[in-house]
mmCIF file of N, CA and C in Angstrom:
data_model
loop_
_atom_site.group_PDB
_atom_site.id
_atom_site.type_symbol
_atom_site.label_atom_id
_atom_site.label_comp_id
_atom_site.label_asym_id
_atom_site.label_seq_id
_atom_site.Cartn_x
_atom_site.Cartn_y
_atom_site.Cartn_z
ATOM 1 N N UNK A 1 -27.142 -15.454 118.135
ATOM 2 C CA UNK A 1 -28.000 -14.306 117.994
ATOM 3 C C UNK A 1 -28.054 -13.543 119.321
ATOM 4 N N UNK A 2 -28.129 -12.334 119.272
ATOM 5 C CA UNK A 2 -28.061 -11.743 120.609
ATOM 6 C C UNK A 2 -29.594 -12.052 121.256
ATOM 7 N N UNK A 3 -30.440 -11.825 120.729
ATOM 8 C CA UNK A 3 -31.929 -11.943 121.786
ATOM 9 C C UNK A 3 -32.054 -13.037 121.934
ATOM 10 N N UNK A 4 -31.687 -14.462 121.574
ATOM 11 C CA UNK A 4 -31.800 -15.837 122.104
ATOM 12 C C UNK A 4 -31.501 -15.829 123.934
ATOM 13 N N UNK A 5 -32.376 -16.818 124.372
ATOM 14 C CA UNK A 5 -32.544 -16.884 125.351
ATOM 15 C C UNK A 5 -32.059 -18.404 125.826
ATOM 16 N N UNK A 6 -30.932 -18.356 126.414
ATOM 17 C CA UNK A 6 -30.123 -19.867 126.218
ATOM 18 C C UNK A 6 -30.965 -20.279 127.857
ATOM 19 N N UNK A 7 -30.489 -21.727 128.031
ATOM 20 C CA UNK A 7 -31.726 -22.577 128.804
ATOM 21 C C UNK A 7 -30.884 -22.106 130.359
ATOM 22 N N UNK A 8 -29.488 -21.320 130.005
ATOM 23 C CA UNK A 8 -28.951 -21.288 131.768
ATOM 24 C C UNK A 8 -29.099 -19.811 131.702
ATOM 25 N N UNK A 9 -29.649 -18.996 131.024
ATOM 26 C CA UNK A 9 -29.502 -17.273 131.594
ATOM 27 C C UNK A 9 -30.894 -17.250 132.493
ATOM 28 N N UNK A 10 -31.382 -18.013 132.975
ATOM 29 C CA UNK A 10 -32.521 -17.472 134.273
ATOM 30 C C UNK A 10 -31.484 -17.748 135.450
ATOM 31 N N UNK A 11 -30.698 -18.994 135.639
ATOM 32 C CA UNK A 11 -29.468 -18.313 136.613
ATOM 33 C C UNK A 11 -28.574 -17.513 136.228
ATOM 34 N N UNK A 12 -28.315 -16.969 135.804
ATOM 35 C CA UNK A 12 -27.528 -15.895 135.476
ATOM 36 C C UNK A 12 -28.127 -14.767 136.052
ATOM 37 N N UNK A 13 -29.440 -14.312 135.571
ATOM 38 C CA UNK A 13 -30.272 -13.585 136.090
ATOM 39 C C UNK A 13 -30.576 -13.592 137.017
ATOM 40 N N UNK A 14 -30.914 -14.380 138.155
ATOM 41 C CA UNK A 14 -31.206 -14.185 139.437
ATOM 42 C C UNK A 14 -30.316 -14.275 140.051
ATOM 43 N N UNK A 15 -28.676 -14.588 139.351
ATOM 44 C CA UNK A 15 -27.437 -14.367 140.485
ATOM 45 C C UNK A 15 -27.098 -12.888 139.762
ATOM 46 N N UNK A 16 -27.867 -11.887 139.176
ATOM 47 C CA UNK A 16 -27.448 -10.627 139.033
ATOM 48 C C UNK A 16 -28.532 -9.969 140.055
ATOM 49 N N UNK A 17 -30.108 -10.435 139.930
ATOM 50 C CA UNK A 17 -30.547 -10.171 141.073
ATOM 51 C C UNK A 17 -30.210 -9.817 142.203
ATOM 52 N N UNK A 18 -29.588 -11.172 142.670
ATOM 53 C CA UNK A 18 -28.999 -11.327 143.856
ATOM 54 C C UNK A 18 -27.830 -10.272 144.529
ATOM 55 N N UNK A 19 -27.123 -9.889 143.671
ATOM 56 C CA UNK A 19 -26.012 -8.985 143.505
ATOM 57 C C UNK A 19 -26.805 -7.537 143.645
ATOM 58 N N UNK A 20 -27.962 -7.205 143.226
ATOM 59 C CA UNK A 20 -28.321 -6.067 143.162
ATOM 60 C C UNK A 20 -28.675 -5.566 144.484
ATOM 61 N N UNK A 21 -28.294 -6.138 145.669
ATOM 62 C CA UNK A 21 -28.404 -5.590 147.008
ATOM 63 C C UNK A 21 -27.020 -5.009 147.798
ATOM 64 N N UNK A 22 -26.031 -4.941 146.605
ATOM 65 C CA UNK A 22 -24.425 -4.656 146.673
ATOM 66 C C UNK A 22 -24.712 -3.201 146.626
ATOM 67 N N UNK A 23 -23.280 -2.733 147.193
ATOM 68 C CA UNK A 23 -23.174 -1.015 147.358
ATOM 69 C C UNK A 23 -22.887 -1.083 145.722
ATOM 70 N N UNK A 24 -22.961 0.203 145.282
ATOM 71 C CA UNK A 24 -22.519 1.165 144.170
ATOM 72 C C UNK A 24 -20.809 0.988 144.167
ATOM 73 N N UNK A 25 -20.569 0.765 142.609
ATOM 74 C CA UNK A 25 -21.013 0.407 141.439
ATOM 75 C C UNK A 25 -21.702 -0.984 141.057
ATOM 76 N N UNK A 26 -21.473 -1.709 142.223
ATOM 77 C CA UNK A 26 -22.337 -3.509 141.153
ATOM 78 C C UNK A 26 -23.942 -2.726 141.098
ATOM 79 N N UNK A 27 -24.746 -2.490 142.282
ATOM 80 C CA UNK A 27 -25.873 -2.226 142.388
ATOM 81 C C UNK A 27 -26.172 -1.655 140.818
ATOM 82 N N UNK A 28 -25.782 -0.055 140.674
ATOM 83 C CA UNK A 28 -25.701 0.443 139.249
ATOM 84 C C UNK A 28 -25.624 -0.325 138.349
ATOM 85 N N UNK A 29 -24.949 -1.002 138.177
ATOM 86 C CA UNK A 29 -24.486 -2.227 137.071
ATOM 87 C C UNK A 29 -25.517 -3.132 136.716
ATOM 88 N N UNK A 30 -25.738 -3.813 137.811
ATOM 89 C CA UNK A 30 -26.871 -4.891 137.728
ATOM 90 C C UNK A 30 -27.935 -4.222 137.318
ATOM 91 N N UNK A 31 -28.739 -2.777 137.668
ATOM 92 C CA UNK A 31 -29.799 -2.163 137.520
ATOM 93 C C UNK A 31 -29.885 -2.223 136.041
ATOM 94 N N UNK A 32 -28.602 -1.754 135.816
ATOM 95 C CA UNK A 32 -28.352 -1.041 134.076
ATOM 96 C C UNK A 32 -28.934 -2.083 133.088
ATOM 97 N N UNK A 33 -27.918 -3.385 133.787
ATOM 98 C CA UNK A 33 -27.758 -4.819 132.800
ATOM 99 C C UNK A 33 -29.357 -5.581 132.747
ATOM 100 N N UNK A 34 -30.049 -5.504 133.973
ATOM 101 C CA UNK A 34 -31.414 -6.139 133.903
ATOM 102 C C UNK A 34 -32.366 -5.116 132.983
ATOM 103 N N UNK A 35 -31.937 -3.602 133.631
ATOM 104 C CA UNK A 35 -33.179 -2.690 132.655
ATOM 105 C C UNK A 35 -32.486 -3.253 130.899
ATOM 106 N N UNK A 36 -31.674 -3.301 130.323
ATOM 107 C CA UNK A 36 -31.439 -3.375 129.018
ATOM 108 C C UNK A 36 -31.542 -4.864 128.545
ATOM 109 N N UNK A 37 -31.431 -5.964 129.846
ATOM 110 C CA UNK A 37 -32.710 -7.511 129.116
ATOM 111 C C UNK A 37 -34.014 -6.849 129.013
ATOM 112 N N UNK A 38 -34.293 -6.271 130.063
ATOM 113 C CA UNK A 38 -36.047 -6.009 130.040
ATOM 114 C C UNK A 38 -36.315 -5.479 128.429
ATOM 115 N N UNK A 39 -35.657 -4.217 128.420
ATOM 116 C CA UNK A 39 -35.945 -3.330 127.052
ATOM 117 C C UNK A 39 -36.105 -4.420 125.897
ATOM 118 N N UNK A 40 -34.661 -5.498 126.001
ATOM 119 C CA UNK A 40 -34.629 -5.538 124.447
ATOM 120 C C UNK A 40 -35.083 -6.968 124.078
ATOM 121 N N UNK A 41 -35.786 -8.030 125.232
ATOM 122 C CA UNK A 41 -36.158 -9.181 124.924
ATOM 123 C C UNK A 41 -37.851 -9.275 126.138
ATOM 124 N N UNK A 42 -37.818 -8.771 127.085
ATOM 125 C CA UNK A 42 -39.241 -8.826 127.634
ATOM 126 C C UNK A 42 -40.488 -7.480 127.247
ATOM 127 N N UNK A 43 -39.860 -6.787 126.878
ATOM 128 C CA UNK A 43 -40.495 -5.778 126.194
ATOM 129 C C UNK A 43 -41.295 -5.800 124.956
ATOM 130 N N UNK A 44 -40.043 -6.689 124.525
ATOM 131 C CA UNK A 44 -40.685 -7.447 122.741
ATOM 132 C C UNK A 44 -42.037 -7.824 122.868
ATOM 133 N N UNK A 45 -41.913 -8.791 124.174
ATOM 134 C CA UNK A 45 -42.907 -9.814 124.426
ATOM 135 C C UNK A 45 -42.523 -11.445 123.597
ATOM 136 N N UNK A 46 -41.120 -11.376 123.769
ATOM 137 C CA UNK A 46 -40.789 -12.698 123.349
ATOM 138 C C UNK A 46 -41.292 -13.615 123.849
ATOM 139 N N UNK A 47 -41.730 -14.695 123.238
ATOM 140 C CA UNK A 47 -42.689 -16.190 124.241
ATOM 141 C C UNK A 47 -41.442 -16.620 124.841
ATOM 142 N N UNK A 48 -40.220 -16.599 124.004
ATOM 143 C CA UNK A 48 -39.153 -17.470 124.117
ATOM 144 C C UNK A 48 -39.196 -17.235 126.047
ATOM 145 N N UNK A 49 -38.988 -16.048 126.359
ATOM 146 C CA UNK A 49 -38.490 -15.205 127.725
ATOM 147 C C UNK A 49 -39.533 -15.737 128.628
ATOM 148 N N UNK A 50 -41.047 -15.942 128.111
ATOM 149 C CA UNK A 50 -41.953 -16.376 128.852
ATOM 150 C C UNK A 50 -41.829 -17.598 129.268
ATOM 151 N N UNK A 51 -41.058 -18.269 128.340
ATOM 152 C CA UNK A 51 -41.362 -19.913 128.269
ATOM 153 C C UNK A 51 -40.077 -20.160 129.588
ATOM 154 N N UNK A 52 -39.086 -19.269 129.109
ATOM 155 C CA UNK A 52 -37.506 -19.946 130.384
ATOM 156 C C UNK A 52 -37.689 -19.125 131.484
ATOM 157 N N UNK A 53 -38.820 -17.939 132.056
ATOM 158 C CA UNK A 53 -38.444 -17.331 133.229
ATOM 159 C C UNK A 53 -40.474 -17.753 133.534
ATOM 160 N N UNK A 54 -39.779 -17.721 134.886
ATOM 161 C CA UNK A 54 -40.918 -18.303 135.976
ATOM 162 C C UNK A 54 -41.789 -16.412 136.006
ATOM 163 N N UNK A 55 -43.136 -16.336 136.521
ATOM 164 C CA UNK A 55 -43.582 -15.173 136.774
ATOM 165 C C UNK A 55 -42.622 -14.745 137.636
ATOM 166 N N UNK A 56 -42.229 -15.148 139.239
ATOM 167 C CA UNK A 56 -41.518 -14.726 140.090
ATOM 168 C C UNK A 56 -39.960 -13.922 139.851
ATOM 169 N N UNK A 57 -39.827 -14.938 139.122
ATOM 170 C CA UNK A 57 -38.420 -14.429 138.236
ATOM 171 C C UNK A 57 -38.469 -13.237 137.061
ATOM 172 N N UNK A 58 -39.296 -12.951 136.382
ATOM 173 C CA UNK A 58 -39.833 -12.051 135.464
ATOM 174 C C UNK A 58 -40.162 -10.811 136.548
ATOM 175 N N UNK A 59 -40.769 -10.953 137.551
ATOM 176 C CA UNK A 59 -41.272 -9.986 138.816
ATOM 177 C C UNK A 59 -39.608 -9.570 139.250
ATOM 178 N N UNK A 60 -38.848 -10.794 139.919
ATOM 179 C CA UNK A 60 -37.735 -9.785 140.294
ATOM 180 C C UNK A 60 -36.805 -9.431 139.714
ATOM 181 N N UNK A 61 -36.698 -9.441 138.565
ATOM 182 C CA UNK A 61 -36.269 -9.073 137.170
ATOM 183 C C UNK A 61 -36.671 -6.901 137.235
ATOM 184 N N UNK A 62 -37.956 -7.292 136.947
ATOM 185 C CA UNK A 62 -38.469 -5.905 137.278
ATOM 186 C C UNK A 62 -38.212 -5.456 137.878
ATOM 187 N N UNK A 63 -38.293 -5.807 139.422
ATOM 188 C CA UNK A 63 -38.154 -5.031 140.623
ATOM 189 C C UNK A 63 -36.927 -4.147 140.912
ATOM 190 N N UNK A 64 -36.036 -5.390 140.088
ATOM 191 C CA UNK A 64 -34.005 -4.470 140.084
ATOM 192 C C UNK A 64 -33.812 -3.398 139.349
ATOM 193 N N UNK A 65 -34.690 -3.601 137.857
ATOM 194 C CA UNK A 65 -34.232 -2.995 137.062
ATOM 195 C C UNK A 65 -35.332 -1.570 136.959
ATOM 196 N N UNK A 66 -36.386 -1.663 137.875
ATOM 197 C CA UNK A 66 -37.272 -0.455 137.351
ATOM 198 C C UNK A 66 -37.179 0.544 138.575
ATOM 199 N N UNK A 67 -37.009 1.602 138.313
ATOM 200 C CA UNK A 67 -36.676 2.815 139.189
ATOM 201 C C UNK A 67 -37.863 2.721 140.835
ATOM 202 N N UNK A 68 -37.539 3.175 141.628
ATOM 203 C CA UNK A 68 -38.406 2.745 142.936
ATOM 204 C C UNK A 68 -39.663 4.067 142.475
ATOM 205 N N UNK A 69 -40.379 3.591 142.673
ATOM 206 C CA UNK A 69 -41.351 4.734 142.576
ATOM 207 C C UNK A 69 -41.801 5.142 144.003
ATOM 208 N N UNK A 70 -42.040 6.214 144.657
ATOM 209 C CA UNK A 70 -42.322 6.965 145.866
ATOM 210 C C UNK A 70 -43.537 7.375 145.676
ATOM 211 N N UNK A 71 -44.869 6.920 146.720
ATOM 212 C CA UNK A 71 -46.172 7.773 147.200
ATOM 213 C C UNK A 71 -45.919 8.711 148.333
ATOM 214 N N UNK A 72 -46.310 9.410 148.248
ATOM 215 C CA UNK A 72 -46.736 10.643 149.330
ATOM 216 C C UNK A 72 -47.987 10.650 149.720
#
């Protein structure tokens, strides 16, 4: 099934994390690939996603994939 959440994609995920401090194109890439887990399985509010990713990991999950926001 595509939204299953197998017991090794939280490393997977934080070695795309990890990658997301690469020049353009991985940076882009990784942004793209984490915003479209977020959309289509943490968005849901799947427990499944709750149950295999740590808060910290769910946090830098976000952090890659959500646009920087700027105060003035």
């Amino acid at each position: 099934m595509p939204y299953d959440v197998p017991s090794w994609l939280p490393d997977v995920l934080m070695a795309l994390v990890k990658a997301a401090g690469e020049p353009a194109p991985v940076k882009k890439t990784v942004r793209n690939t984490l915003g479209e887990f977020r959309r289509t399985h943490e968005e849901g509010g799947l427990a499944e996603v709750k149950k295999l990713l740590t808060s910290d990991q769910r946090d830098a999950i976000q952090d890659v994939s959500s646009p920087a926001t700027h105060f003035v």
